[in-house]
Amino acid sequence: MNEFLNLIFNGANAIPTGLLLFILLYWIIVIIGLLDTEFLDFDIDIDGEADFEIEGDVSGDVSWLNNVLVFFNLGRIPFMIWLSFVSLPLWLLSININNFLGIESFIFGLLSFIPLLFLSLLISKVLTTPFVRFFEKLNEDSKKKEIIGKIGTVISPASDLNKGMAEINYQGSFLRLYIRSPKSQPVLKGEQVLFIEKLDEPGVYLVEPHLSIS
């Protein structure tokens, strides 16, 4: 038993073991009801556009990152579920391969961590793929929520040329949505806006400054 504990808690395996313990603690707390499953989950757009606060329209600059995230199913299933499927194979690979190679130090463990993480991401992609369709269906249902007519707060500036983002309170849950504003009516961070139309651009809504509406 002591040998096993020394193995999983040595420097080389410290990060994978710490990550796995964090995941286990999270799910234990969720199961006993102290947290709900949305705690620590992050909103990442299912179309592959990460939910970052971006000044201006730089979607082309990060499109490669969006494609990588979608490839590994990040954003297509809830973040904590995805992280759980990454952390377990990472931990198993780490303790077995580092033990086989005789790696115990933290520094040398970092050298093996990157390739093992990449391999774990590939494994998690295979494991999470069956769940993607289920969560896509849930997301389709959530997209049917009536957004038009809702008032939100701008968290990233927008104009007719530059896509931004606004947050609305929908039945107690905060939703972040991509927005554009009409020509000559740019909206700034912190302003209140009214959602007036769903644009042809996937996941983007047209908004107007709320105070300018009579």
PDB file of C-alpha atoms in Angstrom:
ATOM      1  CA  MET A   1       0.000   0.000   0.000  1.00  0.00           C
ATOM      2  CA  ASN A   2       2.789   2.411   0.906  1.00  0.00           C
ATOM      3  CA  GLU A   3       4.526   1.569  -2.350  1.00  0.00           C
ATOM      4  CA  PHE A   4       1.375   2.404  -4.300  1.00  0.00           C
ATOM      5  CA  LEU A   5       0.927   5.719  -2.470  1.00  0.00           C
ATOM      6  CA  ASN A   6       4.543   6.610  -3.104  1.00  0.00           C
ATOM      7  CA  LEU A   7       4.020   5.826  -6.767  1.00  0.00           C
ATOM      8  CA  ILE A   8       0.929   7.939  -7.318  1.00  0.00           C
ATOM      9  CA  PHE A   9       2.134  10.877  -5.205  1.00  0.00           C
ATOM     10  CA  ASN A  10       5.739  11.077  -6.372  1.00  0.00           C
ATOM     11  CA  GLY A  11       6.822  14.178  -8.266  1.00  0.00           C
ATOM     12  CA  ALA A  12       6.409  12.662 -11.708  1.00  0.00           C
ATOM     13  CA  ASN A  13       2.752  11.814 -11.095  1.00  0.00           C
ATOM     14  CA  ALA A  14       1.844  14.789  -8.907  1.00  0.00           C
ATOM     15  CA  ILE A  15      -0.096  16.721 -11.573  1.00  0.00           C
ATOM     16  CA  PRO A  16      -2.174  13.793 -12.943  1.00  0.00           C
ATOM     17  CA  THR A  17      -2.918  12.558  -9.402  1.00  0.00           C
ATOM     18  CA  GLY A  18      -3.872  16.053  -8.230  1.00  0.00           C
ATOM     19  CA  LEU A  19      -6.154  16.513 -11.245  1.00  0.00           C
ATOM     20  CA  LEU A  20      -7.851  13.156 -10.682  1.00  0.00           C
ATOM     21  CA  LEU A  21      -8.384  13.885  -6.975  1.00  0.00           C
ATOM     22  CA  PHE A  22      -9.911  17.245  -7.900  1.00  0.00           C
ATOM     23  CA  ILE A  23     -12.311  15.534 -10.323  1.00  0.00           C
ATOM     24  CA  LEU A  24     -13.266  12.886  -7.747  1.00  0.00           C
ATOM     25  CA  LEU A  25     -13.872  15.535  -5.085  1.00  0.00           C
ATOM     26  CA  TYR A  26     -15.986  17.552  -7.521  1.00  0.00           C
ATOM     27  CA  TRP A  27     -18.266  14.622  -8.369  1.00  0.00           C
ATOM     28  CA  ILE A  28     -18.555  13.538  -4.721  1.00  0.00           C
ATOM     29  CA  ILE A  29     -19.706  17.042  -3.765  1.00  0.00           C
ATOM     30  CA  VAL A  30     -22.132  17.097  -6.719  1.00  0.00           C
ATOM     31  CA  ILE A  31     -23.547  13.690  -5.760  1.00  0.00           C
ATOM     32  CA  ILE A  32     -24.200  14.683  -2.152  1.00  0.00           C
ATOM     33  CA  GLY A  33     -25.911  17.836  -3.408  1.00  0.00           C
ATOM     34  CA  LEU A  34     -23.621  20.602  -2.176  1.00  0.00           C
ATOM     35  CA  LEU A  35     -22.983  21.743  -5.758  1.00  0.00           C
ATOM     36  CA  ASP A  36     -24.917  21.456  -8.985  1.00  0.00           C
ATOM     37  CA  THR A  37     -23.403  20.131 -12.195  1.00  0.00           C
ATOM     38  CA  GLU A  38     -23.049  23.634 -13.679  1.00  0.00           C
ATOM     39  CA  PHE A  39     -20.493  24.678 -11.038  1.00  0.00           C
ATOM     40  CA  LEU A  40     -17.072  25.154 -12.678  1.00  0.00           C
ATOM     41  CA  ASP A  41     -18.563  24.356 -16.086  1.00  0.00           C
ATOM     42  CA  PHE A  42     -17.561  26.778 -18.829  1.00  0.00           C
ATOM     43  CA  ASP A  43     -19.662  27.957 -21.745  1.00  0.00           C
ATOM     44  CA  ILE A  44     -17.963  27.061 -24.997  1.00  0.00           C
ATOM     45  CA  ASP A  45     -20.012  27.561 -28.135  1.00  0.00           C
ATOM     46  CA  ILE A  46     -20.944  24.218 -29.702  1.00  0.00           C
ATOM     47  CA  ASP A  47     -20.229  25.575 -33.167  1.00  0.00           C
ATOM     48  CA  GLY A  48     -16.612  25.719 -32.158  1.00  0.00           C
ATOM     49  CA  GLU A  49     -16.244  29.366 -31.134  1.00  0.00           C
ATOM     50  CA  ALA A  50     -14.776  29.542 -27.661  1.00  0.00           C
ATOM     51  CA  ASP A  51     -16.586  31.783 -25.208  1.00  0.00           C
ATOM     52  CA  PHE A  52     -13.808  34.357 -24.887  1.00  0.00           C
ATOM     53  CA  GLU A  53     -14.246  38.090 -24.392  1.00  0.00           C
ATOM     54  CA  ILE A  54     -12.730  39.418 -27.600  1.00  0.00           C
ATOM     55  CA  GLU A  55     -12.301  43.036 -28.606  1.00  0.00           C
ATOM     56  CA  GLY A  56     -13.278  43.294 -32.257  1.00  0.00           C
ATOM     57  CA  ASP A  57     -13.795  40.542 -34.794  1.00  0.00           C
ATOM     58  CA  VAL A  58     -10.767  38.263 -34.599  1.00  0.00           C
ATOM     59  CA  SER A  59     -12.557  34.988 -35.212  1.00  0.00           C
ATOM     60  CA  GLY A  60     -10.251  34.217 -38.116  1.00  0.00           C
ATOM     61  CA  ASP A  61      -7.208  34.540 -35.871  1.00  0.00           C
ATOM     62  CA  VAL A  62      -8.464  31.887 -33.439  1.00  0.00           C
ATOM     63  CA  SER A  63     -10.264  29.606 -35.878  1.00  0.00           C
ATOM     64  CA  TRP A  64      -7.464  27.051 -35.688  1.00  0.00           C
ATOM     65  CA  LEU A  65      -7.884  26.895 -31.905  1.00  0.00           C
ATOM     66  CA  ASN A  66     -11.646  26.533 -32.260  1.00  0.00           C
ATOM     67  CA  ASN A  67     -11.117  23.620 -34.660  1.00  0.00           C
ATOM     68  CA  VAL A  68      -8.765  21.927 -32.193  1.00  0.00           C
ATOM     69  CA  LEU A  69     -11.283  22.321 -29.354  1.00  0.00           C
ATOM     70  CA  VAL A  70     -14.094  20.877 -31.440  1.00  0.00           C
ATOM     71  CA  PHE A  71     -11.898  17.993 -32.638  1.00  0.00           C
ATOM     72  CA  PHE A  72     -11.354  16.903 -29.041  1.00  0.00           C
ATOM     73  CA  ASN A  73     -15.089  17.367 -28.300  1.00  0.00           C
ATOM     74  CA  LEU A  74     -14.432  20.267 -25.917  1.00  0.00           C
ATOM     75  CA  GLY A  75     -17.536  22.449 -26.082  1.00  0.00           C
ATOM     76  CA  ARG A  76     -19.655  19.611 -27.424  1.00  0.00           C
ATOM     77  CA  ILE A  77     -20.158  18.077 -23.971  1.00  0.00           C
ATOM     78  CA  PRO A  78     -20.066  19.808 -20.541  1.00  0.00           C
ATOM     79  CA  PHE A  79     -16.562  20.839 -19.532  1.00  0.00           C
ATOM     80  CA  MET A  80     -16.344  18.875 -16.265  1.00  0.00           C
ATOM     81  CA  ILE A  81     -17.555  15.682 -17.934  1.00  0.00           C
ATOM     82  CA  TRP A  82     -14.986  16.197 -20.692  1.00  0.00           C
ATOM     83  CA  LEU A  83     -12.237  16.857 -18.128  1.00  0.00           C
ATOM     84  CA  SER A  84     -13.181  13.676 -16.280  1.00  0.00           C
ATOM     85  CA  PHE A  85     -12.668  11.634 -19.435  1.00  0.00           C
ATOM     86  CA  VAL A  86      -9.271  13.281 -19.899  1.00  0.00           C
ATOM     87  CA  SER A  87      -7.998  13.000 -16.333  1.00  0.00           C
ATOM     88  CA  LEU A  88      -8.555   9.253 -15.810  1.00  0.00           C
ATOM     89  CA  PRO A  89      -6.569   7.993 -18.842  1.00  0.00           C
ATOM     90  CA  LEU A  90      -3.932  10.662 -18.126  1.00  0.00           C
ATOM     91  CA  TRP A  91      -3.530   9.333 -14.590  1.00  0.00           C
ATOM     92  CA  LEU A  92      -3.427   5.678 -15.666  1.00  0.00           C
ATOM     93  CA  LEU A  93      -0.908   6.377 -18.411  1.00  0.00           C
ATOM     94  CA  SER A  94       1.230   8.521 -16.135  1.00  0.00           C
ATOM     95  CA  ILE A  95       1.614   6.091 -13.236  1.00  0.00           C
ATOM     96  CA  ASN A  96       2.226   3.122 -15.514  1.00  0.00           C
ATOM     97  CA  ILE A  97       4.602   4.688 -18.038  1.00  0.00           C
ATOM     98  CA  ASN A  98       6.553   6.736 -15.476  1.00  0.00           C
ATOM     99  CA  ASN A  99       6.873   3.650 -13.288  1.00  0.00           C
ATOM    100  CA  PHE A 100       8.020   1.567 -16.265  1.00  0.00           C
ATOM    101  CA  LEU A 101      10.611   4.181 -17.229  1.00  0.00           C
ATOM    102  CA  GLY A 102      11.673   4.742 -13.628  1.00  0.00           C
ATOM    103  CA  ILE A 103      10.718   8.438 -13.686  1.00  0.00           C
ATOM    104  CA  GLU A 104      10.072   9.885 -10.236  1.00  0.00           C
ATOM    105  CA  SER A 105      11.182  13.534 -10.291  1.00  0.00           C
ATOM    106  CA  PHE A 106       8.804  16.379 -11.013  1.00  0.00           C
ATOM    107  CA  ILE A 107      11.029  17.854 -13.730  1.00  0.00           C
ATOM    108  CA  PHE A 108      11.295  14.630 -15.723  1.00  0.00           C
ATOM    109  CA  GLY A 109       7.602  14.054 -15.075  1.00  0.00           C
ATOM    110  CA  LEU A 110       6.863  17.320 -16.874  1.00  0.00           C
ATOM    111  CA  LEU A 111       8.756  16.045 -19.917  1.00  0.00           C
ATOM    112  CA  SER A 112       6.490  13.001 -20.120  1.00  0.00           C
ATOM    113  CA  PHE A 113       3.346  14.957 -19.196  1.00  0.00           C
ATOM    114  CA  ILE A 114       2.868  16.711 -22.562  1.00  0.00           C
ATOM    115  CA  PRO A 115       2.926  13.588 -24.788  1.00  0.00           C
ATOM    116  CA  LEU A 116       0.818  11.702 -22.233  1.00  0.00           C
ATOM    117  CA  LEU A 117      -1.694  14.561 -22.162  1.00  0.00           C
ATOM    118  CA  PHE A 118      -1.960  14.514 -25.953  1.00  0.00           C
ATOM    119  CA  LEU A 119      -2.493  10.755 -25.914  1.00  0.00           C
ATOM    120  CA  SER A 120      -5.136  11.182 -23.197  1.00  0.00           C
ATOM    121  CA  LEU A 121      -6.932  13.769 -25.329  1.00  0.00           C
ATOM    122  CA  LEU A 122      -7.098  11.280 -28.186  1.00  0.00           C
ATOM    123  CA  ILE A 123      -8.423   8.584 -25.846  1.00  0.00           C
ATOM    124  CA  SER A 124     -10.993  10.982 -24.382  1.00  0.00           C
ATOM    125  CA  LYS A 125     -12.165  11.884 -27.886  1.00  0.00           C
ATOM    126  CA  VAL A 126     -13.005   8.243 -28.515  1.00  0.00           C
ATOM    127  CA  LEU A 127     -14.673   7.867 -25.109  1.00  0.00           C
ATOM    128  CA  THR A 128     -16.734  11.061 -25.340  1.00  0.00           C
ATOM    129  CA  THR A 129     -17.872  10.758 -28.957  1.00  0.00           C
ATOM    130  CA  PRO A 130     -20.913   8.561 -28.063  1.00  0.00           C
ATOM    131  CA  PHE A 131     -22.112  11.327 -25.724  1.00  0.00           C
ATOM    132  CA  VAL A 132     -21.811  14.122 -28.285  1.00  0.00           C
ATOM    133  CA  ARG A 133     -25.125  13.434 -30.030  1.00  0.00           C
ATOM    134  CA  PHE A 134     -26.958  13.342 -26.686  1.00  0.00           C
ATOM    135  CA  PHE A 135     -25.630  16.731 -25.610  1.00  0.00           C
ATOM    136  CA  GLU A 136     -26.121  18.166 -29.096  1.00  0.00           C
ATOM    137  CA  LYS A 137     -29.797  17.327 -28.730  1.00  0.00           C
ATOM    138  CA  LEU A 138     -29.898  19.109 -25.388  1.00  0.00           C
ATOM    139  CA  ASN A 139     -28.220  22.135 -26.964  1.00  0.00           C
ATOM    140  CA  GLU A 140     -30.719  22.131 -29.823  1.00  0.00           C
ATOM    141  CA  ASP A 141     -33.515  22.265 -27.269  1.00  0.00           C
ATOM    142  CA  SER A 142     -31.826  25.120 -25.424  1.00  0.00           C
ATOM    143  CA  LYS A 143     -31.490  27.085 -28.674  1.00  0.00           C
ATOM    144  CA  LYS A 144     -35.272  27.026 -28.967  1.00  0.00           C
ATOM    145  CA  LYS A 145     -35.482  29.324 -25.947  1.00  0.00           C
ATOM    146  CA  GLU A 146     -37.054  32.611 -26.853  1.00  0.00           C
ATOM    147  CA  ILE A 147     -34.254  35.163 -26.918  1.00  0.00           C
ATOM    148  CA  ILE A 148     -35.912  37.884 -29.012  1.00  0.00           C
ATOM    149  CA  GLY A 149     -37.219  40.639 -26.766  1.00  0.00           C
ATOM    150  CA  LYS A 150     -34.845  39.848 -23.921  1.00  0.00           C
ATOM    151  CA  ILE A 151     -32.611  42.520 -22.409  1.00  0.00           C
ATOM    152  CA  GLY A 152     -28.943  41.744 -21.872  1.00  0.00           C
ATOM    153  CA  THR A 153     -25.678  43.332 -20.770  1.00  0.00           C
ATOM    154  CA  VAL A 154     -22.829  43.761 -23.236  1.00  0.00           C
ATOM    155  CA  ILE A 155     -19.643  42.036 -22.084  1.00  0.00           C
ATOM    156  CA  SER A 156     -17.738  42.543 -25.347  1.00  0.00           C
ATOM    157  CA  PRO A 157     -18.312  45.575 -27.647  1.00  0.00           C
ATOM    158  CA  ALA A 158     -20.093  45.029 -30.953  1.00  0.00           C
ATOM    159  CA  SER A 159     -21.016  46.905 -34.121  1.00  0.00           C
ATOM    160  CA  ASP A 160     -22.375  46.019 -37.538  1.00  0.00           C
ATOM    161  CA  LEU A 161     -18.861  44.949 -38.582  1.00  0.00           C
ATOM    162  CA  ASN A 162     -17.467  43.542 -35.337  1.00  0.00           C
ATOM    163  CA  LYS A 163     -19.074  40.688 -33.472  1.00  0.00           C
ATOM    164  CA  GLY A 164     -19.327  41.018 -29.691  1.00  0.00           C
ATOM    165  CA  MET A 165     -21.047  39.235 -26.845  1.00  0.00           C
ATOM    166  CA  ALA A 166     -23.855  39.924 -24.383  1.00  0.00           C
ATOM    167  CA  GLU A 167     -25.181  38.104 -21.343  1.00  0.00           C
ATOM    168  CA  ILE A 168     -28.843  37.608 -20.459  1.00  0.00           C
ATOM    169  CA  ASN A 169     -30.592  36.136 -17.455  1.00  0.00           C
ATOM    170  CA  TYR A 170     -32.879  33.406 -18.733  1.00  0.00           C
ATOM    171  CA  GLN A 171     -34.996  31.748 -16.039  1.00  0.00           C
ATOM    172  CA  GLY A 172     -32.235  32.077 -13.473  1.00  0.00           C
ATOM    173  CA  SER A 173     -29.423  30.957 -15.785  1.00  0.00           C
ATOM    174  CA  PHE A 174     -26.962  33.318 -17.430  1.00  0.00           C
ATOM    175  CA  LEU A 175     -26.531  32.799 -21.171  1.00  0.00           C
ATOM    176  CA  ARG A 176     -23.743  34.378 -23.211  1.00  0.00           C
ATOM    177  CA  LEU A 177     -24.655  35.059 -26.827  1.00  0.00           C
ATOM    178  CA  TYR A 178     -22.820  36.529 -29.804  1.00  0.00           C
ATOM    179  CA  ILE A 179     -24.209  39.845 -31.004  1.00  0.00           C
ATOM    180  CA  ARG A 180     -23.982  42.500 -33.706  1.00  0.00           C
ATOM    181  CA  SER A 181     -25.579  45.939 -33.624  1.00  0.00           C
ATOM    182  CA  PRO A 182     -27.172  47.974 -36.443  1.00  0.00           C
ATOM    183  CA  LYS A 183     -25.036  50.268 -38.563  1.00  0.00           C
ATOM    184  CA  SER A 184     -24.083  53.489 -36.742  1.00  0.00           C
ATOM    185  CA  GLN A 185     -25.295  52.021 -33.422  1.00  0.00           C
ATOM    186  CA  PRO A 186     -22.272  50.310 -31.844  1.00  0.00           C
ATOM    187  CA  VAL A 187     -22.735  49.006 -28.312  1.00  0.00           C
ATOM    188  CA  LEU A 188     -20.110  49.202 -25.602  1.00  0.00           C
ATOM    189  CA  LYS A 189     -19.211  46.967 -22.685  1.00  0.00           C
ATOM    190  CA  GLY A 190     -21.638  47.394 -19.791  1.00  0.00           C
ATOM    191  CA  GLU A 191     -24.506  48.807 -21.879  1.00  0.00           C
ATOM    192  CA  GLN A 192     -28.005  47.344 -21.822  1.00  0.00           C
ATOM    193  CA  VAL A 193     -29.227  45.978 -25.157  1.00  0.00           C
ATOM    194  CA  LEU A 194     -32.434  44.518 -26.534  1.00  0.00           C
ATOM    195  CA  PHE A 195     -32.304  41.362 -28.665  1.00  0.00           C
ATOM    196  CA  ILE A 196     -34.345  42.132 -31.768  1.00  0.00           C
ATOM    197  CA  GLU A 197     -33.483  39.522 -34.386  1.00  0.00           C
ATOM    198  CA  LYS A 198     -31.709  36.190 -34.982  1.00  0.00           C
ATOM    199  CA  LEU A 199     -29.191  36.708 -37.784  1.00  0.00           C
ATOM    200  CA  ASP A 200     -28.334  34.222 -40.522  1.00  0.00           C
ATOM    201  CA  GLU A 201     -24.841  34.058 -39.050  1.00  0.00           C
ATOM    202  CA  PRO A 202     -24.906  30.945 -36.798  1.00  0.00           C
ATOM    203  CA  GLY A 203     -25.414  31.763 -33.140  1.00  0.00           C
ATOM    204  CA  VAL A 204     -25.423  35.564 -33.613  1.00  0.00           C
ATOM    205  CA  TYR A 205     -28.211  37.992 -32.687  1.00  0.00           C
ATOM    206  CA  LEU A 206     -28.917  41.574 -33.721  1.00  0.00           C
ATOM    207  CA  VAL A 207     -29.286  43.942 -30.763  1.00  0.00           C
ATOM    208  CA  GLU A 208     -30.057  47.605 -30.183  1.00  0.00           C
ATOM    209  CA  PRO A 209     -29.096  49.858 -27.284  1.00  0.00           C
ATOM    210  CA  HIS A 210     -31.963  49.492 -24.851  1.00  0.00           C
ATOM    211  CA  LEU A 211     -32.081  53.130 -23.746  1.00  0.00           C
ATOM    212  CA  SER A 212     -32.397  54.349 -27.361  1.00  0.00           C
ATOM    213  CA  ILE A 213     -35.705  52.557 -27.840  1.00  0.00           C
ATOM    214  CA  SER A 214     -38.786  54.664 -27.246  1.00  0.00           C
TER     215      SER A 214
END
